[in-house]
Amino acid sequence: MQESFCRKTMQISTFIVDAFTRQPFSGNPAAVCLLEKELDEDLHQKIAAEMNLSETAFIRKLEPTDDFSRSSRFGLRWFTPTNEVNLCGHATLASATVLFHQKLNRNPSLTFVTRSGELYTRQAEDGIVIDLPLYSTYKQDRQEIEELIKAAVGDSKVQDIRYSPDTKKLLVRLSDNYERLDLEKLKVDPQNLLRAEKTGNLEGVIITLKGGFCGNNKSYDFCSRYFAPWHGVPEDPVTGSAHAVLSSYWAETLGKTEMLAYQCSRRGGELKITVRGDGRVDIRGQAVIVLTGNLVL
């Protein structure tokens, strides 16, 4: 006789959202989980590993009486397949998209309480605006990190090297003689990056190029690619947190506060940037919900 048994289950509303794009299957996919109650700590990482996307976002209620359709403040955490991170822009955009468009939250803005402080999102005519900290960069001596630069860009000519201590991101600017296609063709081995970094003070490498490039019938102020194997993400398709660094650098370099950026990964994504005078940056993008369902635990 077959033995029958009952197993207690918990269901978590889960979505996959392609961020910084108008079209499904481009931009950067993030999983978004709506937590009706506190989750056992170890389950966050297990779920993120199961989702196996660059980020999984967990939105939690701050008070038992909160409601995803009516409240305006929520807790937010982000996990890669291997660890929790302090900031993720595209998963924040994805989270706001789920609340605004799936849960039909009518508040003019939403506040997320995170490890990087309070982050604010609001709806705009052409997408959703996420309000992020703006991170300064500082010049680096190439000789001190020559092996790492070689691992990142090979023999390509480099115009500038900066480091963001707040985010532990290295910014490598290629020579203005290159075009966007050169950046797209650049072959970067994430394992070589890991082997070349000896200090333990790096969590991501941004490779960027001055704009004027035509893509999607548009001209961009700058473009970039981003690699974070230290977080289990070989190459991230479109990265909001990297643009919190890039925005600071290119605003200073170009003398502009309004910019249009393109992250030219294989999936690609577009970001509209407004650098503010209060040390923060508004990053505007669109997103598409491509999957809705329940995670059963």
mmCIF file of N, CA and C in Angstrom, residues 207-282:
data_model
loop_
_atom_site.group_PDB
_atom_site.id
_atom_site.type_symbol
_atom_site.label_atom_id
_atom_site.label_comp_id
_atom_site.label_asym_id
_atom_site.label_seq_id
_atom_site.Cartn_x
_atom_site.Cartn_y
_atom_site.Cartn_z
ATOM 1 N N ILE A 207 33.659 48.571 -17.087
ATOM 2 C CA ILE A 207 34.408 49.029 -18.252
ATOM 3 C C ILE A 207 33.498 49.978 -19.020
ATOM 4 N N THR A 208 33.976 51.194 -19.259
ATOM 5 C CA THR A 208 33.095 52.214 -19.822
ATOM 6 C C THR A 208 33.777 52.965 -20.954
ATOM 7 N N LEU A 209 32.946 53.635 -21.743
ATOM 8 C CA LEU A 209 33.400 54.306 -22.952
ATOM 9 C C LEU A 209 32.543 55.546 -23.161
ATOM 10 N N LYS A 210 33.180 56.640 -23.581
ATOM 11 C CA LYS A 210 32.446 57.863 -23.868
ATOM 12 C C LYS A 210 31.455 57.640 -25.003
ATOM 13 N N GLY A 211 30.341 58.361 -24.958
ATOM 14 C CA GLY A 211 29.255 58.124 -25.892
ATOM 15 C C GLY A 211 29.413 58.775 -27.241
ATOM 16 N N GLY A 212 28.233 59.128 -27.822
ATOM 17 C CA GLY A 212 28.208 59.564 -29.198
ATOM 18 C C GLY A 212 27.937 58.384 -30.101
ATOM 19 N N PHE A 213 27.600 57.239 -29.491
ATOM 20 C CA PHE A 213 27.365 56.025 -30.252
ATOM 21 C C PHE A 213 25.887 55.896 -30.547
ATOM 22 N N CYS A 214 25.566 55.463 -31.711
ATOM 23 C CA CYS A 214 24.177 55.277 -32.095
ATOM 24 C C CYS A 214 23.780 53.832 -31.849
ATOM 25 N N GLY A 215 22.737 53.663 -31.082
ATOM 26 C CA GLY A 215 22.182 52.343 -30.841
ATOM 27 C C GLY A 215 20.704 52.505 -30.609
ATOM 28 N N ASN A 216 19.899 51.607 -31.149
ATOM 29 C CA ASN A 216 18.447 51.718 -31.048
ATOM 30 C C ASN A 216 17.973 53.092 -31.535
ATOM 31 N N ASN A 217 18.666 53.610 -32.568
ATOM 32 C CA ASN A 217 18.348 54.915 -33.156
ATOM 33 C C ASN A 217 18.515 56.053 -32.154
ATOM 34 N N LYS A 218 19.411 55.870 -31.187
ATOM 35 C CA LYS A 218 19.641 56.898 -30.185
ATOM 36 C C LYS A 218 21.135 57.123 -30.020
ATOM 37 N N SER A 219 21.471 58.303 -29.482
ATOM 38 C CA SER A 219 22.851 58.619 -29.173
ATOM 39 C C SER A 219 22.996 58.645 -27.659
ATOM 40 N N TYR A 220 24.002 57.944 -27.152
ATOM 41 C CA TYR A 220 24.191 57.808 -25.716
ATOM 42 C C TYR A 220 25.388 58.630 -25.252
ATOM 43 N N ASP A 221 25.287 59.143 -24.016
ATOM 44 C CA ASP A 221 26.397 59.906 -23.449
ATOM 45 C C ASP A 221 27.561 58.993 -23.081
ATOM 46 N N PHE A 222 27.263 57.790 -22.642
ATOM 47 C CA PHE A 222 28.303 56.809 -22.352
ATOM 48 C C PHE A 222 27.687 55.423 -22.358
ATOM 49 N N CYS A 223 28.533 54.428 -22.506
ATOM 50 C CA CYS A 223 28.078 53.040 -22.427
ATOM 51 C C CYS A 223 29.033 52.275 -21.528
ATOM 52 N N SER A 224 28.649 51.065 -21.157
ATOM 53 C CA SER A 224 29.438 50.320 -20.183
ATOM 54 C C SER A 224 29.109 48.831 -20.231
ATOM 55 N N ARG A 225 29.987 48.073 -19.583
ATOM 56 C CA ARG A 225 29.721 46.677 -19.236
ATOM 57 C C ARG A 225 30.165 46.482 -17.787
ATOM 58 N N TYR A 226 29.590 45.480 -17.123
ATOM 59 C CA TYR A 226 29.877 45.311 -15.696
ATOM 60 C C TYR A 226 30.051 43.836 -15.348
ATOM 61 N N PHE A 227 31.092 43.561 -14.557
ATOM 62 C CA PHE A 227 31.452 42.195 -14.188
ATOM 63 C C PHE A 227 31.580 42.089 -12.667
ATOM 64 N N ALA A 228 30.913 41.085 -12.076
ATOM 65 C CA ALA A 228 30.940 40.931 -10.621
ATOM 66 C C ALA A 228 31.072 39.462 -10.216
ATOM 67 N N PRO A 229 32.143 38.786 -10.658
ATOM 68 C CA PRO A 229 32.294 37.369 -10.282
ATOM 69 C C PRO A 229 32.483 37.183 -8.781
ATOM 70 N N TRP A 230 32.877 38.224 -8.061
ATOM 71 C CA TRP A 230 33.008 38.144 -6.606
ATOM 72 C C TRP A 230 31.664 37.901 -5.945
ATOM 73 N N HIS A 231 30.578 38.183 -6.653
ATOM 74 C CA HIS A 231 29.227 37.935 -6.157
ATOM 75 C C HIS A 231 28.540 36.803 -6.934
ATOM 76 N N GLY A 232 29.313 36.029 -7.668
ATOM 77 C CA GLY A 232 28.728 34.940 -8.436
ATOM 78 C C GLY A 232 28.025 35.393 -9.695
ATOM 79 N N VAL A 233 28.345 36.606 -10.171
ATOM 80 C CA VAL A 233 27.712 37.162 -11.379
ATOM 81 C C VAL A 233 28.810 37.447 -12.397
ATOM 82 N N PRO A 234 29.073 36.539 -13.338
ATOM 83 C CA PRO A 234 30.161 36.748 -14.303
ATOM 84 C C PRO A 234 30.040 38.067 -15.048
ATOM 85 N N GLU A 235 28.895 38.305 -15.697
ATOM 86 C CA GLU A 235 28.605 39.622 -16.290
ATOM 87 C C GLU A 235 27.150 39.942 -16.030
ATOM 88 N N ASP A 236 26.914 41.127 -15.482
ATOM 89 C CA ASP A 236 25.552 41.562 -15.190
ATOM 90 C C ASP A 236 25.009 42.311 -16.401
ATOM 91 N N PRO A 237 23.800 41.986 -16.856
ATOM 92 C CA PRO A 237 23.299 42.601 -18.084
ATOM 93 C C PRO A 237 23.108 44.120 -18.004
ATOM 94 N N VAL A 238 22.421 44.607 -16.952
ATOM 95 C CA VAL A 238 22.200 46.043 -16.786
ATOM 96 C C VAL A 238 22.208 46.333 -15.288
ATOM 97 N N THR A 239 23.039 47.267 -14.840
ATOM 98 C CA THR A 239 23.342 47.381 -13.419
ATOM 99 C C THR A 239 23.092 48.784 -12.888
ATOM 100 N N GLY A 240 22.048 48.942 -12.086
ATOM 101 C CA GLY A 240 21.747 50.241 -11.511
ATOM 102 C C GLY A 240 22.824 50.726 -10.565
ATOM 103 N N SER A 241 23.340 49.845 -9.702
ATOM 104 C CA SER A 241 24.347 50.260 -8.723
ATOM 105 C C SER A 241 25.636 50.715 -9.404
ATOM 106 N N ALA A 242 26.006 50.075 -10.521
ATOM 107 C CA ALA A 242 27.186 50.527 -11.265
ATOM 108 C C ALA A 242 26.969 51.924 -11.826
ATOM 109 N N HIS A 243 25.736 52.243 -12.187
ATOM 110 C CA HIS A 243 25.458 53.575 -12.725
ATOM 111 C C HIS A 243 25.388 54.637 -11.634
ATOM 112 N N ALA A 244 25.265 54.233 -10.384
ATOM 113 C CA ALA A 244 25.413 55.193 -9.292
ATOM 114 C C ALA A 244 26.866 55.652 -9.188
ATOM 115 N N VAL A 245 27.789 54.829 -9.689
ATOM 116 C CA VAL A 245 29.203 55.191 -9.791
ATOM 117 C C VAL A 245 29.471 55.908 -11.117
ATOM 118 N N LEU A 246 28.996 55.324 -12.202
ATOM 119 C CA LEU A 246 29.206 55.902 -13.531
ATOM 120 C C LEU A 246 28.620 57.308 -13.644
ATOM 121 N N SER A 247 27.470 57.523 -13.026
ATOM 122 C CA SER A 247 26.819 58.840 -13.110
ATOM 123 C C SER A 247 27.699 59.919 -12.508
ATOM 124 N N SER A 248 28.318 59.606 -11.385
ATOM 125 C CA SER A 248 29.219 60.563 -10.742
ATOM 126 C C SER A 248 30.404 60.881 -11.646
ATOM 127 N N TYR A 249 31.015 59.833 -12.204
ATOM 128 C CA TYR A 249 32.200 60.018 -13.043
ATOM 129 C C TYR A 249 31.883 60.801 -14.311
ATOM 130 N N TRP A 250 30.846 60.388 -15.031
ATOM 131 C CA TRP A 250 30.571 61.017 -16.322
ATOM 132 C C TRP A 250 29.949 62.404 -16.173
ATOM 133 N N ALA A 251 29.227 62.648 -15.088
ATOM 134 C CA ALA A 251 28.715 64.002 -14.861
ATOM 135 C C ALA A 251 29.870 64.975 -14.677
ATOM 136 N N GLU A 252 30.877 64.552 -13.930
ATOM 137 C CA GLU A 252 32.061 65.391 -13.733
ATOM 138 C C GLU A 252 32.852 65.534 -15.027
ATOM 139 N N THR A 253 32.997 64.436 -15.768
ATOM 140 C CA THR A 253 33.802 64.446 -16.993
ATOM 141 C C THR A 253 33.140 65.239 -18.116
ATOM 142 N N LEU A 254 31.841 65.066 -18.277
ATOM 143 C CA LEU A 254 31.126 65.701 -19.381
ATOM 144 C C LEU A 254 30.536 67.058 -19.013
ATOM 145 N N GLY A 255 30.489 67.362 -17.717
ATOM 146 C CA GLY A 255 29.863 68.605 -17.286
ATOM 147 C C GLY A 255 28.371 68.606 -17.514
ATOM 148 N N LYS A 256 27.742 67.431 -17.326
ATOM 149 C CA LYS A 256 26.311 67.292 -17.566
ATOM 150 C C LYS A 256 25.634 66.661 -16.355
ATOM 151 N N THR A 257 24.385 67.002 -16.136
ATOM 152 C CA THR A 257 23.605 66.365 -15.074
ATOM 153 C C THR A 257 22.490 65.485 -15.640
ATOM 154 N N GLU A 258 22.164 65.675 -16.912
ATOM 155 C CA GLU A 258 21.164 64.832 -17.584
ATOM 156 C C GLU A 258 21.885 64.000 -18.634
ATOM 157 N N MET A 259 21.799 62.685 -18.515
ATOM 158 C CA MET A 259 22.521 61.805 -19.433
ATOM 159 C C MET A 259 21.674 60.588 -19.790
ATOM 160 N N LEU A 260 21.979 60.043 -20.958
ATOM 161 C CA LEU A 260 21.371 58.795 -21.405
ATOM 162 C C LEU A 260 22.479 57.760 -21.542
ATOM 163 N N ALA A 261 22.320 56.641 -20.864
ATOM 164 C CA ALA A 261 23.365 55.621 -20.818
ATOM 165 C C ALA A 261 22.848 54.313 -21.385
ATOM 166 N N TYR A 262 23.797 53.517 -21.867
ATOM 167 C CA TYR A 262 23.449 52.193 -22.397
ATOM 168 C C TYR A 262 24.460 51.171 -21.885
ATOM 169 N N GLN A 263 23.964 50.103 -21.270
ATOM 170 C CA GLN A 263 24.840 49.011 -20.858
ATOM 171 C C GLN A 263 24.784 47.953 -21.957
ATOM 172 N N CYS A 264 25.914 47.779 -22.626
ATOM 173 C CA CYS A 264 25.909 47.007 -23.876
ATOM 174 C C CYS A 264 26.340 45.556 -23.645
ATOM 175 N N SER A 265 25.660 44.893 -22.735
ATOM 176 C CA SER A 265 25.788 43.444 -22.596
ATOM 177 C C SER A 265 25.021 42.778 -23.735
ATOM 178 N N ARG A 266 25.013 41.461 -23.743
ATOM 179 C CA ARG A 266 24.289 40.749 -24.799
ATOM 180 C C ARG A 266 22.795 41.092 -24.768
ATOM 181 N N ARG A 267 22.217 41.248 -23.570
ATOM 182 C CA ARG A 267 20.801 41.600 -23.454
ATOM 183 C C ARG A 267 20.591 43.101 -23.625
ATOM 184 N N GLY A 268 21.459 43.909 -23.066
ATOM 185 C CA GLY A 268 21.424 45.354 -23.233
ATOM 186 C C GLY A 268 20.310 46.045 -22.475
ATOM 187 N N GLY A 269 20.558 47.309 -22.105
ATOM 188 C CA GLY A 269 19.534 48.075 -21.418
ATOM 189 C C GLY A 269 19.868 49.554 -21.382
ATOM 190 N N GLU A 270 18.823 50.365 -21.273
ATOM 191 C CA GLU A 270 18.939 51.820 -21.346
ATOM 192 C C GLU A 270 18.562 52.446 -20.014
ATOM 193 N N LEU A 271 19.327 53.485 -19.611
ATOM 194 C CA LEU A 271 19.081 54.169 -18.353
ATOM 195 C C LEU A 271 19.115 55.669 -18.580
ATOM 196 N N LYS A 272 18.103 56.376 -18.100
ATOM 197 C CA LYS A 272 18.062 57.833 -18.141
ATOM 198 C C LYS A 272 18.491 58.358 -16.771
ATOM 199 N N ILE A 273 19.456 59.256 -16.761
ATOM 200 C CA ILE A 273 20.124 59.656 -15.531
ATOM 201 C C ILE A 273 19.966 61.145 -15.271
ATOM 202 N N THR A 274 19.645 61.468 -14.029
ATOM 203 C CA THR A 274 19.632 62.859 -13.573
ATOM 204 C C THR A 274 20.450 62.944 -12.295
ATOM 205 N N VAL A 275 21.593 63.612 -12.374
ATOM 206 C CA VAL A 275 22.440 63.800 -11.198
ATOM 207 C C VAL A 275 21.941 65.025 -10.443
ATOM 208 N N ARG A 276 21.633 64.831 -9.168
ATOM 209 C CA ARG A 276 21.073 65.903 -8.357
ATOM 210 C C ARG A 276 22.155 66.604 -7.545
ATOM 211 N N GLY A 277 21.810 67.734 -6.986
ATOM 212 C CA GLY A 277 22.779 68.492 -6.219
ATOM 213 C C GLY A 277 22.901 68.077 -4.771
ATOM 214 N N ASP A 278 22.131 67.053 -4.364
ATOM 215 C CA ASP A 278 22.140 66.631 -2.963
ATOM 216 C C ASP A 278 22.908 65.322 -2.755
ATOM 217 N N GLY A 279 23.772 64.977 -3.727
ATOM 218 C CA GLY A 279 24.558 63.762 -3.575
ATOM 219 C C GLY A 279 23.817 62.487 -3.912
ATOM 220 N N ARG A 280 22.765 62.617 -4.696
ATOM 221 C CA ARG A 280 22.011 61.436 -5.112
ATOM 222 C C ARG A 280 21.768 61.497 -6.614
ATOM 223 N N VAL A 281 21.285 60.391 -7.168
ATOM 224 C CA VAL A 281 21.042 60.329 -8.601
ATOM 225 C C VAL A 281 19.697 59.655 -8.846
ATOM 226 N N ASP A 282 18.927 60.213 -9.766
ATOM 227 C CA ASP A 282 17.689 59.595 -10.230
ATOM 228 C C ASP A 282 18.007 58.787 -11.484
#
